[in-house]
């Protein structure tokens, strides 16, 4: 299993600013991901955070808007750049361990409100 | 991942009643996973189904994977208030990457 922490847990930001979200896993994991979840909605994958190389983005998400870093096997950051109210959402990181099942462990999420 | 349709969107039941949520895909899935998200919480893994026709049970929860591996269901027998939350199926065909269904929000009235 894996225990994941995220910082900050929530933030209220002004339009046009940027916020960096940190994700820390308590053990080395093979893969890390970033998801977005609108309140009451499903989860949408933003990107796969690759250790030591550029993240792999899903359709509709670009690096300039959501730069991601993963300097080692236990840590990743997601930046939401030049924010607008449409970016208000919950951002979750997840980790895939090398266990028997392909289960993903999710962090508690970062609730972002953009004014 | 492929698009996975999940129904119903909402389900209100009286405590003790059964509950079922269904997921359907237009394409064959290599595996399907189920997650539960409590109100204000994050998704927590419940189970993964891989084999055609597979049925797995966890206490009052029964998970099924269709013979064609295009549909799946989660059935809860005799719901309890602790079952409240949103249940998501997720296509795990692309290794590690999950495509989530829309989720079913379960409300249990005591």
mmCIF file of C-alpha atoms in Angstrom:
data_model
loop_
_atom_site.group_PDB
_atom_site.id
_atom_site.type_symbol
_atom_site.label_atom_id
_atom_site.label_comp_id
_atom_site.label_asym_id
_atom_site.label_seq_id
_atom_site.Cartn_x
_atom_site.Cartn_y
_atom_site.Cartn_z
ATOM 1 C CA UNK A 1 0.000 0.000 0.000
ATOM 2 C CA UNK A 2 0.947 3.651 -0.152
ATOM 3 C CA UNK A 3 0.049 6.675 1.907
ATOM 4 C CA UNK A 4 -0.122 9.916 -0.038
ATOM 5 C CA UNK A 5 -0.133 13.453 1.272
ATOM 6 C CA UNK A 6 -0.865 16.623 -0.637
ATOM 7 C CA UNK A 7 -0.163 20.250 0.085
ATOM 8 C CA UNK A 8 -1.998 22.542 0.263
ATOM 9 C CA UNK A 9 -5.294 20.890 1.161
ATOM 10 C CA UNK A 10 -7.177 23.900 -0.158
ATOM 11 C CA UNK A 11 -6.491 27.381 -1.473
ATOM 12 C CA UNK A 12 -8.323 30.400 -2.786
ATOM 13 C CA UNK A 13 -6.442 32.168 -5.552
ATOM 14 C CA UNK A 14 -6.824 35.206 -7.723
ATOM 15 C CA UNK A 15 -7.326 35.034 -11.444
ATOM 16 C CA UNK A 16 -4.062 35.109 -13.397
ATOM 17 C CA UNK A 17 -1.888 33.669 -10.631
ATOM 18 C CA UNK A 18 -0.341 30.198 -10.391
ATOM 19 C CA UNK A 19 -0.484 27.533 -7.690
ATOM 20 C CA UNK A 20 1.851 24.603 -7.187
ATOM 21 C CA UNK A 21 0.467 21.484 -5.531
ATOM 22 C CA UNK A 22 2.817 19.015 -3.911
ATOM 23 C CA UNK A 23 2.290 15.263 -3.681
ATOM 24 C CA UNK A 24 4.394 13.066 -1.411
ATOM 25 C CA UNK A 25 4.220 9.276 -1.249
ATOM 26 C CA UNK A 26 5.544 7.353 1.723
ATOM 27 C CA UNK A 27 7.214 4.717 -0.457
ATOM 28 C CA UNK A 28 8.743 4.407 -3.893
ATOM 29 C CA UNK A 29 6.083 3.889 -6.537
ATOM 30 C CA UNK A 30 6.231 2.969 -10.188
ATOM 31 C CA UNK A 31 3.801 5.527 -11.538
ATOM 32 C CA UNK A 32 2.208 8.761 -10.373
ATOM 33 C CA UNK A 33 -0.760 10.534 -11.883
ATOM 34 C CA UNK A 34 -2.662 13.778 -11.556
ATOM 35 C CA UNK A 35 -6.470 13.932 -11.787
ATOM 36 C CA UNK A 36 -9.013 16.700 -11.692
ATOM 37 C CA UNK A 37 -12.452 16.333 -10.132
ATOM 38 C CA UNK A 38 -15.160 18.947 -10.284
ATOM 39 C CA UNK A 39 -17.369 18.823 -7.161
ATOM 40 C CA UNK A 40 -19.963 16.091 -7.578
ATOM 41 C CA UNK A 41 -18.366 14.889 -10.799
ATOM 42 C CA UNK A 42 -16.094 12.092 -11.917
ATOM 43 C CA UNK A 43 -12.304 12.114 -12.105
ATOM 44 C CA UNK A 44 -10.465 13.137 -15.265
ATOM 45 C CA UNK A 45 -6.835 12.205 -15.804
ATOM 46 C CA UNK A 46 -4.632 15.212 -16.474
ATOM 47 C CA UNK A 47 -1.267 13.548 -16.946
ATOM 48 C CA UNK A 48 1.158 10.830 -15.978
ATOM 49 C CA UNK A 49 4.088 12.190 -14.004
ATOM 50 C CA UNK A 50 7.234 10.510 -15.305
ATOM 51 C CA UNK A 51 10.293 10.319 -13.113
ATOM 52 C CA UNK A 52 13.184 12.195 -14.640
ATOM 53 C CA UNK A 53 11.394 13.123 -17.855
ATOM 54 C CA UNK A 54 8.518 15.192 -19.182
ATOM 55 C CA UNK A 55 5.009 14.284 -18.106
ATOM 56 C CA UNK A 56 2.609 12.609 -20.521
ATOM 57 C CA UNK A 57 -0.527 14.688 -20.946
ATOM 58 C CA UNK A 58 -4.027 13.555 -21.822
ATOM 59 C CA UNK A 59 -6.082 15.139 -24.549
ATOM 60 C CA UNK A 60 -7.210 18.608 -23.544
ATOM 61 C CA UNK A 61 -4.363 19.238 -21.117
ATOM 62 C CA UNK A 62 -1.087 20.960 -22.021
ATOM 63 C CA UNK A 63 2.243 21.447 -20.328
ATOM 64 C CA UNK A 64 2.113 25.236 -20.426
ATOM 65 C CA UNK A 65 -1.075 25.228 -18.381
ATOM 66 C CA UNK A 66 -0.265 22.287 -16.074
ATOM 67 C CA UNK A 67 3.507 21.899 -15.740
ATOM 68 C CA UNK A 68 4.394 18.778 -13.763
ATOM 69 C CA UNK A 69 7.597 17.705 -12.131
ATOM 70 C CA UNK A 70 8.647 14.369 -10.694
ATOM 71 C CA UNK A 71 12.234 14.586 -9.483
ATOM 72 C CA UNK A 72 12.225 11.178 -7.747
ATOM 73 C CA UNK A 73 10.089 8.112 -7.114
ATOM 74 C CA UNK A 74 8.156 9.538 -4.182
ATOM 75 C CA UNK A 75 7.413 13.162 -5.039
ATOM 76 C CA UNK A 76 5.610 15.151 -7.719
ATOM 77 C CA UNK A 77 4.251 18.650 -8.213
ATOM 78 C CA UNK A 78 1.468 20.002 -10.374
ATOM 79 C CA UNK A 79 1.280 23.701 -11.167
ATOM 80 C CA UNK A 80 -1.946 25.287 -12.300
ATOM 81 C CA UNK A 81 -0.784 28.303 -14.301
ATOM 82 C CA UNK A 82 -2.493 31.578 -15.170
ATOM 83 C CA UNK A 83 -5.598 30.465 -13.360
ATOM 84 C CA UNK A 84 -9.164 31.327 -14.268
ATOM 85 C CA UNK A 85 -12.406 30.497 -12.421
ATOM 86 C CA UNK A 86 -12.814 27.493 -14.746
ATOM 87 C CA UNK A 87 -9.800 25.933 -13.015
ATOM 88 C CA UNK A 88 -11.708 25.752 -9.732
ATOM 89 C CA UNK A 89 -11.726 22.070 -8.923
ATOM 90 C CA UNK A 90 -10.264 19.359 -6.739
ATOM 91 C CA UNK A 91 -6.864 18.144 -7.868
ATOM 92 C CA UNK A 92 -5.788 14.669 -6.783
ATOM 93 C CA UNK A 93 -2.554 12.852 -7.206
ATOM 94 C CA UNK A 94 -2.409 9.092 -7.253
ATOM 95 C CA UNK A 95 0.243 6.424 -7.202
ATOM 96 C CA UNK A 96 0.459 2.971 -8.654
ATOM 97 C CA UNK A 97 2.522 0.487 -6.701
ATOM 98 C CA UNK A 98 4.089 -2.684 -8.027
ATOM 99 C CA UNK A 99 1.753 -4.873 -6.038
ATOM 100 C CA UNK A 100 -0.470 -7.767 -7.080
ATOM 101 C CA UNK A 101 -3.314 -5.535 -8.233
ATOM 102 C CA UNK A 102 -3.144 -2.425 -10.346
ATOM 103 C CA UNK A 103 -4.835 -0.492 -7.593
ATOM 104 C CA UNK A 104 -4.166 3.187 -7.332
ATOM 105 C CA UNK A 105 -3.820 5.035 -4.075
ATOM 106 C CA UNK A 106 -5.126 8.557 -4.041
ATOM 107 C CA UNK A 107 -4.073 11.573 -2.070
ATOM 108 C CA UNK A 108 -6.658 13.560 -0.102
ATOM 109 C CA UNK A 109 -6.911 16.164 -2.851
ATOM 110 C CA UNK A 110 -6.367 19.903 -3.104
ATOM 111 C CA UNK A 111 -9.517 21.996 -3.327
ATOM 112 C CA UNK A 112 -8.787 25.032 -5.486
ATOM 113 C CA UNK A 113 -11.079 28.030 -5.803
ATOM 114 C CA UNK A 114 -10.180 30.741 -8.306
ATOM 115 C CA UNK A 115 -11.848 34.118 -7.910
ATOM 116 C CA UNK B 1 -8.703 4.439 -21.989
ATOM 117 C CA UNK B 2 -12.169 3.808 -23.373
ATOM 118 C CA UNK B 3 -15.288 5.668 -22.357
ATOM 119 C CA UNK B 4 -17.195 3.856 -19.638
ATOM 120 C CA UNK B 5 -20.868 4.632 -19.062
ATOM 121 C CA UNK B 6 -22.179 4.168 -15.542
ATOM 122 C CA UNK B 7 -25.784 4.137 -14.348
ATOM 123 C CA UNK B 8 -27.693 5.214 -12.407
ATOM 124 C CA UNK B 9 -26.288 8.633 -11.548
ATOM 125 C CA UNK B 10 -28.110 8.684 -8.213
ATOM 126 C CA UNK B 11 -29.679 6.030 -6.015
ATOM 127 C CA UNK B 12 -31.616 6.619 -2.830
ATOM 128 C CA UNK B 13 -32.415 3.573 -0.748
ATOM 129 C CA UNK B 14 -33.779 2.756 2.659
ATOM 130 C CA UNK B 15 -31.353 1.060 4.983
ATOM 131 C CA UNK B 16 -31.625 -2.671 4.430
ATOM 132 C CA UNK B 17 -32.517 -2.425 0.748
ATOM 133 C CA UNK B 18 -30.203 -3.668 -1.972
ATOM 134 C CA UNK B 19 -28.286 -1.456 -4.393
ATOM 135 C CA UNK B 20 -26.768 -2.064 -7.812
ATOM 136 C CA UNK B 21 -24.699 0.118 -10.120
ATOM 137 C CA UNK B 22 -23.805 -0.801 -13.692
ATOM 138 C CA UNK B 23 -20.959 0.051 -16.043
ATOM 139 C CA UNK B 24 -20.895 -0.471 -19.789
ATOM 140 C CA UNK B 25 -18.222 -0.041 -22.406
ATOM 141 C CA UNK B 26 -18.518 -0.153 -26.194
ATOM 142 C CA UNK B 27 -15.184 -1.938 -26.384
ATOM 143 C CA UNK B 28 -13.638 -4.894 -24.595
ATOM 144 C CA UNK B 29 -11.863 -4.039 -21.382
ATOM 145 C CA UNK B 30 -8.755 -5.837 -20.176
ATOM 146 C CA UNK B 31 -9.759 -5.118 -16.604
ATOM 147 C CA UNK B 32 -12.175 -3.005 -14.627
ATOM 148 C CA UNK B 33 -11.662 -1.546 -11.193
ATOM 149 C CA UNK B 34 -14.149 -0.284 -8.636
ATOM 150 C CA UNK B 35 -13.570 2.585 -6.214
ATOM 151 C CA UNK B 36 -15.606 4.113 -3.418
ATOM 152 C CA UNK B 37 -15.422 7.790 -2.520
ATOM 153 C CA UNK B 38 -16.983 8.888 0.743
ATOM 154 C CA UNK B 39 -18.399 12.431 0.886
ATOM 155 C CA UNK B 40 -15.452 14.812 1.214
ATOM 156 C CA UNK B 41 -12.978 11.980 0.774
ATOM 157 C CA UNK B 42 -10.827 10.539 -1.942
ATOM 158 C CA UNK B 43 -11.395 7.393 -4.042
ATOM 159 C CA UNK B 44 -10.468 4.149 -2.337
ATOM 160 C CA UNK B 45 -9.824 0.973 -4.289
ATOM 161 C CA UNK B 46 -12.363 -1.820 -3.793
ATOM 162 C CA UNK B 47 -11.521 -4.485 -6.343
ATOM 163 C CA UNK B 48 -10.186 -5.347 -9.781
ATOM 164 C CA UNK B 49 -11.848 -7.765 -12.191
ATOM 165 C CA UNK B 50 -9.838 -9.301 -14.990
ATOM 166 C CA UNK B 51 -11.432 -12.527 -16.190
ATOM 167 C CA UNK B 52 -14.497 -12.948 -18.391
ATOM 168 C CA UNK B 53 -17.536 -13.766 -16.254
ATOM 169 C CA UNK B 54 -15.606 -13.186 -13.046
ATOM 170 C CA UNK B 55 -17.561 -12.777 -9.816
ATOM 171 C CA UNK B 56 -15.947 -11.576 -6.596
ATOM 172 C CA UNK B 57 -17.490 -10.982 -3.210
ATOM 173 C CA UNK B 58 -16.464 -8.790 -0.323
ATOM 174 C CA UNK B 59 -18.886 -9.315 2.563
ATOM 175 C CA UNK B 60 -22.106 -7.649 1.321
ATOM 176 C CA UNK B 61 -20.572 -6.458 -1.951
ATOM 177 C CA UNK B 62 -20.686 -8.576 -5.118
ATOM 178 C CA UNK B 63 -18.766 -7.572 -8.219
ATOM 179 C CA UNK B 64 -19.328 -9.060 -11.665
ATOM 180 C CA UNK B 65 -17.476 -8.789 -14.968
ATOM 181 C CA UNK B 66 -19.486 -9.640 -18.060
ATOM 182 C CA UNK B 67 -18.729 -12.561 -20.340
ATOM 183 C CA UNK B 68 -17.762 -10.191 -23.153
ATOM 184 C CA UNK B 69 -15.739 -8.028 -20.724
ATOM 185 C CA UNK B 70 -17.745 -4.988 -21.774
ATOM 186 C CA UNK B 71 -19.867 -4.558 -18.680
ATOM 187 C CA UNK B 72 -19.604 -4.828 -14.942
ATOM 188 C CA UNK B 73 -21.793 -4.408 -11.905
ATOM 189 C CA UNK B 74 -21.503 -3.800 -8.202
ATOM 190 C CA UNK B 75 -24.292 -5.081 -5.971
ATOM 191 C CA UNK B 76 -24.627 -4.286 -2.289
ATOM 192 C CA UNK B 77 -26.937 -6.464 -0.228
ATOM 193 C CA UNK B 78 -28.828 -4.970 2.705
ATOM 194 C CA UNK B 79 -27.306 -1.493 2.573
ATOM 195 C CA UNK B 80 -26.105 0.232 5.703
ATOM 196 C CA UNK B 81 -25.558 3.919 6.377
ATOM 197 C CA UNK B 82 -21.817 3.280 6.152
ATOM 198 C CA UNK B 83 -22.295 2.422 2.458
ATOM 199 C CA UNK B 84 -23.050 6.063 1.636
ATOM 200 C CA UNK B 85 -20.765 7.534 -1.008
ATOM 201 C CA UNK B 86 -20.026 7.572 -4.697
ATOM 202 C CA UNK B 87 -19.116 4.326 -6.418
ATOM 203 C CA UNK B 88 -16.961 4.556 -9.517
ATOM 204 C CA UNK B 89 -15.998 1.947 -12.027
ATOM 205 C CA UNK B 90 -12.791 2.585 -13.928
ATOM 206 C CA UNK B 91 -11.332 1.145 -17.091
ATOM 207 C CA UNK B 92 -7.808 0.033 -16.322
ATOM 208 C CA UNK B 93 -7.006 -1.186 -19.816
ATOM 209 C CA UNK B 94 -4.191 1.303 -20.333
ATOM 210 C CA UNK B 95 -1.662 0.219 -17.764
ATOM 211 C CA UNK B 96 -1.854 2.475 -14.747
ATOM 212 C CA UNK B 97 -4.109 5.022 -16.403
ATOM 213 C CA UNK B 98 -7.716 4.938 -15.259
ATOM 214 C CA UNK B 99 -10.742 6.127 -17.191
ATOM 215 C CA UNK B 100 -13.522 6.590 -14.672
ATOM 216 C CA UNK B 101 -17.219 6.155 -15.182
ATOM 217 C CA UNK B 102 -19.520 8.989 -14.141
ATOM 218 C CA UNK B 103 -20.113 7.422 -10.749
ATOM 219 C CA UNK B 104 -23.257 6.502 -8.833
ATOM 220 C CA UNK B 105 -24.045 8.543 -5.744
ATOM 221 C CA UNK B 106 -25.630 6.301 -3.115
ATOM 222 C CA UNK B 107 -27.733 7.745 -0.325
ATOM 223 C CA UNK B 108 -28.969 5.450 2.429
ATOM 224 C CA UNK B 109 -31.854 6.607 4.578
ATOM 225 C CA UNK B 110 -31.902 5.145 8.108
#
